Amino acid sequence: MSAPHVKVDRDRCIGAGMCAMTAPEVFDQDDDGLVLLLHATPPAAHRAAARMAVGLCPAGAITFAEPEPDDS
């Protein structure tokens, strides 16, 4: 089974910084204040914070994709 995957849309980012404050192990901000993704597949210890950052992003610039269950 593959790990969850985080994606960011820097074009949608408004630089609020909620992601970097909520999950600094997964997100940062560049010099313009836009989101930087540090770990597209965050370790298990940081996944809950990454999910929370998705919900807190006022621009909806972050998505968190859970892997599809393997039916084999």
CSV table of C-alpha atoms in Angstrom, one decimal, residues 4 10 12 25 33 38 45 56 68:
chain,number,residue,atom,x,y,z
A,4,PRO,CA,-0.7,9.4,1.4
A,10,ARG,CA,1.2,27.7,-5.5
A,12,ARG,CA,-3.9,29.5,-5.4
A,25,GLU,CA,7.8,19.5,9.1
A,33,GLY,CA,5.2,34.0,1.5
A,38,LEU,CA,8.9,19.9,2.0
A,45,ALA,CA,4.0,11.1,12.6
A,56,LEU,CA,-7.0,25.4,7.6
A,68,GLU,CA,-6.7,3.7,-2.8
